[in-house]
CSV table of C-alpha atoms in Angstrom, one decimal:
chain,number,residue,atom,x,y,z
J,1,UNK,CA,16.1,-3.2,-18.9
J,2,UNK,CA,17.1,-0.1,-19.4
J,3,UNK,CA,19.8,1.6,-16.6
J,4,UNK,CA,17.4,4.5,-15.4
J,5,UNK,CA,15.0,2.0,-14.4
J,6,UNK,CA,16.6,0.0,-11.8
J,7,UNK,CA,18.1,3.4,-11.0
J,8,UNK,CA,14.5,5.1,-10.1
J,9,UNK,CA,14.6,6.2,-5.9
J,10,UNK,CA,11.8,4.9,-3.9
J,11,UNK,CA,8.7,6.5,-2.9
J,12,UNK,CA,8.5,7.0,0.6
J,13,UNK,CA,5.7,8.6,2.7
J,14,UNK,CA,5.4,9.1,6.6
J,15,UNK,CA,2.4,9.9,8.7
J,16,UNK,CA,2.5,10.7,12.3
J,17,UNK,CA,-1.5,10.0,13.9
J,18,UNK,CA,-2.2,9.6,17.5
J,19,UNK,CA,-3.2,6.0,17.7
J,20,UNK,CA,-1.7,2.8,19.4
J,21,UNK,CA,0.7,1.0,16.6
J,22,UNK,CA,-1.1,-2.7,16.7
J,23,UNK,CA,-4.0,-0.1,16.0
J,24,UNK,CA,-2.5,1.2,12.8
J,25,UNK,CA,-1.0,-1.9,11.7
J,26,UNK,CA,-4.8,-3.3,12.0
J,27,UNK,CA,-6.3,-0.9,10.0
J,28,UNK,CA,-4.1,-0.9,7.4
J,29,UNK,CA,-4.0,-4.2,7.3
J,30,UNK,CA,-7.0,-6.2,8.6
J,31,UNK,CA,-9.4,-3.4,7.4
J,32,UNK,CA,-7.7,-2.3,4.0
J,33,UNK,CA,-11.0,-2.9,2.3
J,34,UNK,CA,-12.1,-0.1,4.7
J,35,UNK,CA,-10.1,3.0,3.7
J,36,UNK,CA,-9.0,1.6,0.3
J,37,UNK,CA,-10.8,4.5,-2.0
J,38,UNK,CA,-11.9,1.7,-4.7
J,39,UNK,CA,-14.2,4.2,-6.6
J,40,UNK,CA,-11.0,6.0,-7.8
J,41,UNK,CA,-8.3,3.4,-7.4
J,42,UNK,CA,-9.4,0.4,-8.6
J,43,UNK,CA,-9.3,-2.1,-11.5
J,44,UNK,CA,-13.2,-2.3,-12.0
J,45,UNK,CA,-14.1,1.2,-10.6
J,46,UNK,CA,-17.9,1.3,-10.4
J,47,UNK,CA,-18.0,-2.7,-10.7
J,48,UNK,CA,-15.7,-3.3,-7.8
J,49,UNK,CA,-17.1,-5.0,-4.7
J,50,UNK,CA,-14.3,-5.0,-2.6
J,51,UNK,CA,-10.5,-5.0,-1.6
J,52,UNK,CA,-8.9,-7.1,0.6
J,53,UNK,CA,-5.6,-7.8,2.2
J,54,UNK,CA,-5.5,-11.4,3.9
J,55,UNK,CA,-3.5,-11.5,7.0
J,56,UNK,CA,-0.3,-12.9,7.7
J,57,UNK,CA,2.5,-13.7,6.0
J,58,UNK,CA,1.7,-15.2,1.9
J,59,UNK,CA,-1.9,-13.1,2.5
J,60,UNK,CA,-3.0,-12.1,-0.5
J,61,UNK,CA,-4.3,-8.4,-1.6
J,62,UNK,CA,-7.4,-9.1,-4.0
J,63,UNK,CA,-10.1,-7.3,-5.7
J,64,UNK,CA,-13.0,-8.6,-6.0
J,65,UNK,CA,-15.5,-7.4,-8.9
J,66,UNK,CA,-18.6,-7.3,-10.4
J,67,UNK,CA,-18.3,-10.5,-13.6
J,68,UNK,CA,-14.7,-10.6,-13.2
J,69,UNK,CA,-12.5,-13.4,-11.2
J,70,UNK,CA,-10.8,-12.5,-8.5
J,71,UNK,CA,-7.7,-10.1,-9.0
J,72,UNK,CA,-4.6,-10.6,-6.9
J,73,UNK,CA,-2.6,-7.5,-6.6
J,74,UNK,CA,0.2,-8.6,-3.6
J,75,UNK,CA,1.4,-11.1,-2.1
J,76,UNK,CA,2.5,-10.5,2.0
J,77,UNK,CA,6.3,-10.9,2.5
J,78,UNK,CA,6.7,-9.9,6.2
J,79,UNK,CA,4.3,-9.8,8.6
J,80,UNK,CA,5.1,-8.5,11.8
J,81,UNK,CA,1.9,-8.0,14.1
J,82,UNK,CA,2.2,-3.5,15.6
J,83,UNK,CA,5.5,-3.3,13.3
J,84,UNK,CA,5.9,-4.1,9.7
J,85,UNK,CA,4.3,-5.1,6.4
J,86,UNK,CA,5.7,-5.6,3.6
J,87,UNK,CA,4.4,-7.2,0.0
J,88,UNK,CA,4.7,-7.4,-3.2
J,89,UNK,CA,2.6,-5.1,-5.5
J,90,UNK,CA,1.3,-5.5,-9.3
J,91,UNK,CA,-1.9,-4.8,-9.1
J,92,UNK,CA,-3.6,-6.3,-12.6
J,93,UNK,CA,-0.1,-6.9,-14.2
J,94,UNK,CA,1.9,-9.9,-14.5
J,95,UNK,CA,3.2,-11.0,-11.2
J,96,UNK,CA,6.5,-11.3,-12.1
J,97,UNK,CA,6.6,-7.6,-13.4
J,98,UNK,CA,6.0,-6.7,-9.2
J,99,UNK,CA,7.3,-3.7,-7.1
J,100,UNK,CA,7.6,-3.8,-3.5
J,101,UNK,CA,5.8,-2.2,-0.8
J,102,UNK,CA,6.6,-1.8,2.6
J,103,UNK,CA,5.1,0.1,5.7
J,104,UNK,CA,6.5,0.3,9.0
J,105,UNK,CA,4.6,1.4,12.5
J,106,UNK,CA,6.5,3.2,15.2
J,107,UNK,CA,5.5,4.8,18.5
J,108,UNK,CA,7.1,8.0,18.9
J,109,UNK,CA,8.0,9.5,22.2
J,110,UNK,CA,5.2,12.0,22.4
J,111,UNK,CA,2.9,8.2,22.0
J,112,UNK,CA,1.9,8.6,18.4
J,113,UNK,CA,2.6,6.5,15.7
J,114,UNK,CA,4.5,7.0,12.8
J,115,UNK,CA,3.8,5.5,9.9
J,116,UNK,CA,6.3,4.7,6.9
J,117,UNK,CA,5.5,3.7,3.6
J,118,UNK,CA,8.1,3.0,0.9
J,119,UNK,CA,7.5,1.7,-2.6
J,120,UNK,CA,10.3,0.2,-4.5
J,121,UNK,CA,11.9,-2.1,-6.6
J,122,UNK,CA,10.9,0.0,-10.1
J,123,UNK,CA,13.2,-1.5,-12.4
J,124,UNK,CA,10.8,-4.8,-12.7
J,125,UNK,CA,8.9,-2.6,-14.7
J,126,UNK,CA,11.2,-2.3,-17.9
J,127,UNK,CA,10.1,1.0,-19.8
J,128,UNK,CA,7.1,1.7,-18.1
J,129,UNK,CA,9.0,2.1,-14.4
J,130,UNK,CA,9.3,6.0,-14.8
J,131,UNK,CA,5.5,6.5,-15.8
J,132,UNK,CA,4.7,4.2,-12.9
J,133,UNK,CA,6.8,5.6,-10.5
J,134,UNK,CA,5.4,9.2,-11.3
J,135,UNK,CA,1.8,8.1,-11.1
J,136,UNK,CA,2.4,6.6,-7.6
J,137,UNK,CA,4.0,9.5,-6.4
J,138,UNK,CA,1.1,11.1,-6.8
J,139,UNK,CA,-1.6,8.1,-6.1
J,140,UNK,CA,0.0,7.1,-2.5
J,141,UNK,CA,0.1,10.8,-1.6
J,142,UNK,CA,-3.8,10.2,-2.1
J,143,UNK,CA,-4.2,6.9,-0.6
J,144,UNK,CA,-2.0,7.0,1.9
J,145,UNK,CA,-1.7,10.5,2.9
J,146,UNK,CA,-5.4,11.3,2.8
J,147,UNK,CA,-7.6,8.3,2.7
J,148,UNK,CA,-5.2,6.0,5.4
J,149,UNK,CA,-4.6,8.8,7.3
J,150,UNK,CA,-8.3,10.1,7.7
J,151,UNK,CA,-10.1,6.2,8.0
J,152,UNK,CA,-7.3,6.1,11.1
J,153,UNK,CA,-8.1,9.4,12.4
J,154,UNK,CA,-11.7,9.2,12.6
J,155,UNK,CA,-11.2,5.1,14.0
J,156,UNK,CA,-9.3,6.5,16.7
J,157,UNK,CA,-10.0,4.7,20.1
């Protein structure tokens, strides 16, 4: 493996939206499917029926497609209910070639939440962690900046 690899910085993102933090965490969570922009971020694009993220801990993120079996793309490692998920990630890859993934929900002192997302663990990759890395920098901007962000503001209670 080459030494820049295991070397790469996580990607870290942070939202603040006003909503409760069991509300975020279930969102994210519980309703991933939901906000998840499948038509752009997907393994089956136009044949993909659905994502979903099985809850509690050893949950499983799938995609489910059109003709295809199932598609695991994470595994849940900690699953704390209003807190902190974390899991692993290899989404149509090999599941030993996984990163990690892990988003934490905080109430602030004004009462809004802030949400943390890191991504990690790029030197599983081998060659390919720098090309990965760079094309989730910009993908979880996407996903998680805009399309998490909006599905919670517009769910807000």
């Amino acid at each position: 493996m080459p030494h820049e690899a295991k070397d790469l910085q996580p990607i870290q993102f942070e939202i603040t939206v006003p909503v409760e933090p069991e509300h975020a965490f279930d969102a994210f969570t519980a309703q991933f499917g939901n906000w998840w922009p499948i038509d752009s971020h997907s393994l089956a694009r136009e044949n993909c029926k659905s994502i979903e993220m099985s809850t509690g801990l050893g949950g499983k993120i799938i995609e489910h497609a059109k003709g295809r079996d199932p598609i695991t793309w994470g595994t849940v490692e900690i699953w704390q209910v209003g807190e902190h998920v974390a899991f692993t990630w290899h989404p149509g890859w090999d599941e030993g070639a996984y990163t990690r993934i892990s988003v934490t929900f905080e109430q602030n002192a004004f009462g809004r939440c802030v949400i943390r997302l890191k991504h990690w663990e790029w030197g599983n990759l081998g060659e390919i962690a720098q090309t990965m890395r760079d094309g989730y920098q910009t993908g979880w901007k996407y996903v998680f900046e805009e399309c998490f962000a909006n599905y919670l503001m517009a769910k807000r209670h």
